[in-house]
Each structure stands twice: as C-alpha cells, then as structure tokens.
Amino acid sequence: MAFRCGFFISKGGDRTYGVDDMMNPITSIISNGVVADNIDSSGFQVQPAGGLSVIVKPGKGFLFNKWCENDSDYLIEISTPSVSQQRIDSIIIRIDTSDNVRNGSIEYLIGTPGSD
C-alpha cells in the first residue's frame, strides 16, 4: 500500500476526493455505535410512550462508515402481542448501501412468537 495523506486545496482540478477519502480519518476516531453527547445521554434510547407505542429519542450515530441522526422523538406503534406466547421485538437502525436505496432508517422488527 502506498503512503497517502490529505486534504489539499485543488489547483486547477488536480485534487478530487470521494466519500471514502472523507470517511478515512473519521473511522480512525469513531467506531460503530451511538455518539455520546456531553449534555444528554438519551441518544437513540427507546422509551415507552403509552399503550403499544414507544419513542426513539433524538440521537446521533455512526454505522458502517455512515453517519445518522434522529433530530426529534420518533414514534413507533408496536403490534399487539400474543397473550400466550412470548416474543422479542427489536428497534434497529438500518443502513442500506444498495445502489437503489443508499439511506438509513429506524425500523421496528417483530420477533417470532415462542412455541411455549
């Protein structure tokens, strides 16, 4: 591998940088996860909102070399659970790098009901 460094001011278009070049220094400092806030530590916390609803609190994160941000409470309606079978549902941050999407989202995944 060759020695590399950057960023330099372009003179006549001799310097161009892509997204991987921009992310390279950041990945040395930040790993996957929620970015801690010095003022409020509730970033991306999932909290009850009454009934079968939860709220994902505002927060910032860094996942798979992509940044994400939720700037307000995000309400999610939970599907009605079975009274006789337990299940574990999940709230996730999904990063979709496929060419036709290239975006992130907060998603609710319904678990599979247990057999007992």
mmCIF file of N, CA and C in Angstrom, residues 3-60:
data_model
loop_
_atom_site.group_PDB
_atom_site.id
_atom_site.type_symbol
_atom_site.label_atom_id
_atom_site.label_comp_id
_atom_site.label_asym_id
_atom_site.label_seq_id
_atom_site.Cartn_x
_atom_site.Cartn_y
_atom_site.Cartn_z
ATOM 1 N N PHE A 3 1.824 5.269 0.587
ATOM 2 C CA PHE A 3 1.591 6.308 1.587
ATOM 3 C C PHE A 3 0.609 7.319 1.012
ATOM 4 N N ARG A 4 -0.380 7.716 1.854
ATOM 5 C CA ARG A 4 -1.380 8.684 1.414
ATOM 6 C C ARG A 4 -1.605 9.714 2.502
ATOM 7 N N CYS A 5 -2.018 10.903 2.116
ATOM 8 C CA CYS A 5 -2.427 11.921 3.077
ATOM 9 C C CYS A 5 -3.335 12.925 2.367
ATOM 10 N N GLY A 6 -3.991 13.746 3.130
ATOM 11 C CA GLY A 6 -4.908 14.723 2.537
ATOM 12 C C GLY A 6 -5.518 15.535 3.642
ATOM 13 N N PHE A 7 -6.221 16.474 3.422
ATOM 14 C CA PHE A 7 -6.775 17.001 2.180
ATOM 15 C C PHE A 7 -6.019 18.255 1.797
ATOM 16 N N PHE A 8 -5.885 18.450 0.493
ATOM 17 C CA PHE A 8 -5.175 19.609 -0.025
ATOM 18 C C PHE A 8 -6.099 20.399 -0.937
ATOM 19 N N ILE A 9 -5.880 21.702 -0.998
ATOM 20 C CA ILE A 9 -6.662 22.570 -1.873
ATOM 21 C C ILE A 9 -6.373 22.192 -3.315
ATOM 22 N N SER A 10 -7.425 22.066 -4.092
ATOM 23 C CA SER A 10 -7.295 21.737 -5.505
ATOM 24 C C SER A 10 -6.825 22.963 -6.281
ATOM 25 N N LYS A 11 -5.854 22.764 -7.133
ATOM 26 C CA LYS A 11 -5.358 23.826 -8.016
ATOM 27 C C LYS A 11 -5.621 23.379 -9.444
ATOM 28 N N GLY A 12 -6.614 23.990 -10.048
ATOM 29 C CA GLY A 12 -6.945 23.638 -11.424
ATOM 30 C C GLY A 12 -7.552 22.248 -11.560
ATOM 31 N N GLY A 13 -8.158 21.747 -10.480
ATOM 32 C CA GLY A 13 -8.820 20.445 -10.530
ATOM 33 C C GLY A 13 -7.888 19.254 -10.367
ATOM 34 N N ASP A 14 -6.673 19.475 -9.821
ATOM 35 C CA ASP A 14 -5.727 18.356 -9.671
ATOM 36 C C ASP A 14 -5.974 17.515 -8.426
ATOM 37 N N ARG A 15 -6.903 17.939 -7.566
ATOM 38 C CA ARG A 15 -7.243 17.161 -6.368
ATOM 39 C C ARG A 15 -8.742 16.916 -6.342
ATOM 40 N N THR A 16 -9.148 15.675 -6.334
ATOM 41 C CA THR A 16 -10.554 15.313 -6.148
ATOM 42 C C THR A 16 -10.615 14.253 -5.058
ATOM 43 N N TYR A 17 -11.635 14.336 -4.227
ATOM 44 C CA TYR A 17 -11.795 13.415 -3.115
ATOM 45 C C TYR A 17 -13.196 12.830 -3.133
ATOM 46 N N GLY A 18 -13.285 11.538 -2.839
ATOM 47 C CA GLY A 18 -14.564 10.846 -2.774
ATOM 48 C C GLY A 18 -14.999 10.635 -1.343
ATOM 49 N N VAL A 19 -16.160 10.005 -1.182
ATOM 50 C CA VAL A 19 -16.718 9.774 0.149
ATOM 51 C C VAL A 19 -15.789 8.898 0.994
ATOM 52 N N ASP A 20 -15.150 7.902 0.400
ATOM 53 C CA ASP A 20 -14.226 7.052 1.165
ATOM 54 C C ASP A 20 -13.034 7.852 1.678
ATOM 55 N N ASP A 21 -12.559 8.802 0.876
ATOM 56 C CA ASP A 21 -11.466 9.670 1.325
ATOM 57 C C ASP A 21 -11.909 10.520 2.505
ATOM 58 N N MET A 22 -13.139 11.011 2.463
ATOM 59 C CA MET A 22 -13.657 11.856 3.542
ATOM 60 C C MET A 22 -13.845 11.060 4.836
ATOM 61 N N MET A 23 -14.261 9.812 4.711
ATOM 62 C CA MET A 23 -14.539 8.992 5.889
ATOM 63 C C MET A 23 -13.273 8.395 6.511
ATOM 64 N N ASN A 24 -12.214 8.285 5.757
ATOM 65 C CA ASN A 24 -10.996 7.620 6.231
ATOM 66 C C ASN A 24 -10.491 8.168 7.568
ATOM 67 N N PRO A 25 -10.334 9.492 7.747
ATOM 68 C CA PRO A 25 -9.862 9.980 9.053
ATOM 69 C C PRO A 25 -10.856 9.732 10.183
ATOM 70 N N ILE A 26 -12.144 9.790 9.875
ATOM 71 C CA ILE A 26 -13.168 9.624 10.904
ATOM 72 C C ILE A 26 -13.175 8.198 11.448
ATOM 73 N N THR A 27 -12.977 7.215 10.579
ATOM 74 C CA THR A 27 -13.033 5.821 11.030
ATOM 75 C C THR A 27 -11.882 5.472 11.974
ATOM 76 N N SER A 28 -10.868 6.305 12.029
ATOM 77 C CA SER A 28 -9.783 6.095 12.985
ATOM 78 C C SER A 28 -10.155 6.594 14.375
ATOM 79 N N ILE A 29 -11.187 7.419 14.452
ATOM 80 C CA ILE A 29 -11.585 8.046 15.714
ATOM 81 C C ILE A 29 -12.874 7.449 16.266
ATOM 82 N N ILE A 30 -13.839 7.178 15.395
ATOM 83 C CA ILE A 30 -15.173 6.751 15.806
ATOM 84 C C ILE A 30 -15.455 5.352 15.278
ATOM 85 N N SER A 31 -15.997 4.494 16.122
ATOM 86 C CA SER A 31 -16.400 3.156 15.681
ATOM 87 C C SER A 31 -17.925 3.100 15.618
ATOM 88 N N ASN A 32 -18.459 1.976 15.181
ATOM 89 C CA ASN A 32 -19.907 1.813 15.071
ATOM 90 C C ASN A 32 -20.587 2.042 16.415
ATOM 91 N N GLY A 33 -21.687 2.791 16.395
ATOM 92 C CA GLY A 33 -22.467 2.970 17.607
ATOM 93 C C GLY A 33 -23.042 4.353 17.743
ATOM 94 N N VAL A 34 -23.665 4.581 18.874
ATOM 95 C CA VAL A 34 -24.272 5.871 19.193
ATOM 96 C C VAL A 34 -23.179 6.816 19.652
ATOM 97 N N VAL A 35 -23.229 8.035 19.159
ATOM 98 C CA VAL A 35 -22.252 9.046 19.553
ATOM 99 C C VAL A 35 -22.707 9.681 20.862
ATOM 100 N N ALA A 36 -21.843 9.655 21.852
ATOM 101 C CA ALA A 36 -22.176 10.209 23.167
ATOM 102 C C ALA A 36 -22.293 11.720 23.094
ATOM 103 N N ASP A 37 -23.255 12.243 23.821
ATOM 104 C CA ASP A 37 -23.498 13.680 23.908
ATOM 105 C C ASP A 37 -23.136 14.106 25.321
ATOM 106 N N ASN A 38 -22.352 15.148 25.442
ATOM 107 C CA ASN A 38 -21.919 15.603 26.771
ATOM 108 C C ASN A 38 -23.051 16.152 27.623
ATOM 109 N N ILE A 39 -24.138 16.596 26.990
ATOM 110 C CA ILE A 39 -25.230 17.209 27.728
ATOM 111 C C ILE A 39 -26.316 16.198 28.073
ATOM 112 N N ASP A 40 -26.679 15.355 27.123
ATOM 113 C CA ASP A 40 -27.819 14.450 27.280
ATOM 114 C C ASP A 40 -27.407 13.061 26.814
ATOM 115 N N SER A 41 -27.559 12.074 27.650
ATOM 116 C CA SER A 41 -27.132 10.716 27.294
ATOM 117 C C SER A 41 -28.284 9.844 26.821
ATOM 118 N N SER A 42 -29.378 10.455 26.335
ATOM 119 C CA SER A 42 -30.531 9.666 25.918
ATOM 120 C C SER A 42 -30.539 9.368 24.423
ATOM 121 N N GLY A 43 -29.423 9.568 23.735
ATOM 122 C CA GLY A 43 -29.359 9.372 22.295
ATOM 123 C C GLY A 43 -29.850 8.008 21.851
ATOM 124 N N PHE A 44 -30.867 7.984 21.008
ATOM 125 C CA PHE A 44 -31.471 6.790 20.431
ATOM 126 C C PHE A 44 -32.101 5.851 21.465
ATOM 127 N N GLN A 45 -32.295 6.302 22.694
ATOM 128 C CA GLN A 45 -32.961 5.446 23.674
ATOM 129 C C GLN A 45 -34.394 5.185 23.238
ATOM 130 N N VAL A 46 -34.849 3.960 23.481
ATOM 131 C CA VAL A 46 -36.239 3.585 23.213
ATOM 132 C C VAL A 46 -36.978 3.648 24.544
ATOM 133 N N GLN A 47 -38.022 4.475 24.587
ATOM 134 C CA GLN A 47 -38.760 4.692 25.823
ATOM 135 C C GLN A 47 -40.249 4.437 25.601
ATOM 136 N N PRO A 48 -40.951 3.958 26.633
ATOM 137 C CA PRO A 48 -42.401 3.750 26.489
ATOM 138 C C PRO A 48 -43.115 5.064 26.220
ATOM 139 N N ALA A 49 -44.173 4.976 25.384
ATOM 140 C CA ALA A 49 -44.944 6.182 25.053
ATOM 141 C C ALA A 49 -46.410 6.011 25.401
ATOM 142 N N GLY A 50 -46.747 4.948 26.114
ATOM 143 C CA GLY A 50 -48.135 4.693 26.460
ATOM 144 C C GLY A 50 -48.782 3.722 25.494
ATOM 145 N N GLY A 51 -49.595 2.839 26.033
ATOM 146 C CA GLY A 51 -50.244 1.838 25.194
ATOM 147 C C GLY A 51 -49.219 0.939 24.533
ATOM 148 N N LEU A 52 -49.417 0.685 23.263
ATOM 149 C CA LEU A 52 -48.476 -0.149 22.499
ATOM 150 C C LEU A 52 -47.588 0.716 21.612
ATOM 151 N N SER A 53 -47.041 1.780 22.183
ATOM 152 C CA SER A 53 -46.172 2.697 21.444
ATOM 153 C C SER A 53 -44.868 2.902 22.195
ATOM 154 N N VAL A 54 -43.817 3.162 21.441
ATOM 155 C CA VAL A 54 -42.533 3.551 22.020
ATOM 156 C C VAL A 54 -42.018 4.760 21.248
ATOM 157 N N ILE A 55 -41.125 5.488 21.886
ATOM 158 C CA ILE A 55 -40.476 6.630 21.250
ATOM 159 C C ILE A 55 -38.982 6.350 21.195
ATOM 160 N N VAL A 56 -38.376 6.585 20.034
ATOM 161 C CA VAL A 56 -36.924 6.570 19.901
ATOM 162 C C VAL A 56 -36.486 8.020 20.064
ATOM 163 N N LYS A 57 -35.663 8.273 21.069
ATOM 164 C CA LYS A 57 -35.231 9.632 21.386
ATOM 165 C C LYS A 57 -34.231 10.142 20.342
ATOM 166 N N PRO A 58 -34.096 11.465 20.229
ATOM 167 C CA PRO A 58 -33.113 12.028 19.299
ATOM 168 C C PRO A 58 -31.706 11.533 19.625
ATOM 169 N N GLY A 59 -30.889 11.419 18.598
ATOM 170 C CA GLY A 59 -29.521 10.986 18.801
ATOM 171 C C GLY A 59 -28.730 11.002 17.507
ATOM 172 N N LYS A 60 -27.430 10.763 17.649
ATOM 173 C CA LYS A 60 -26.522 10.689 16.509
ATOM 174 C C LYS A 60 -25.751 9.380 16.608
#
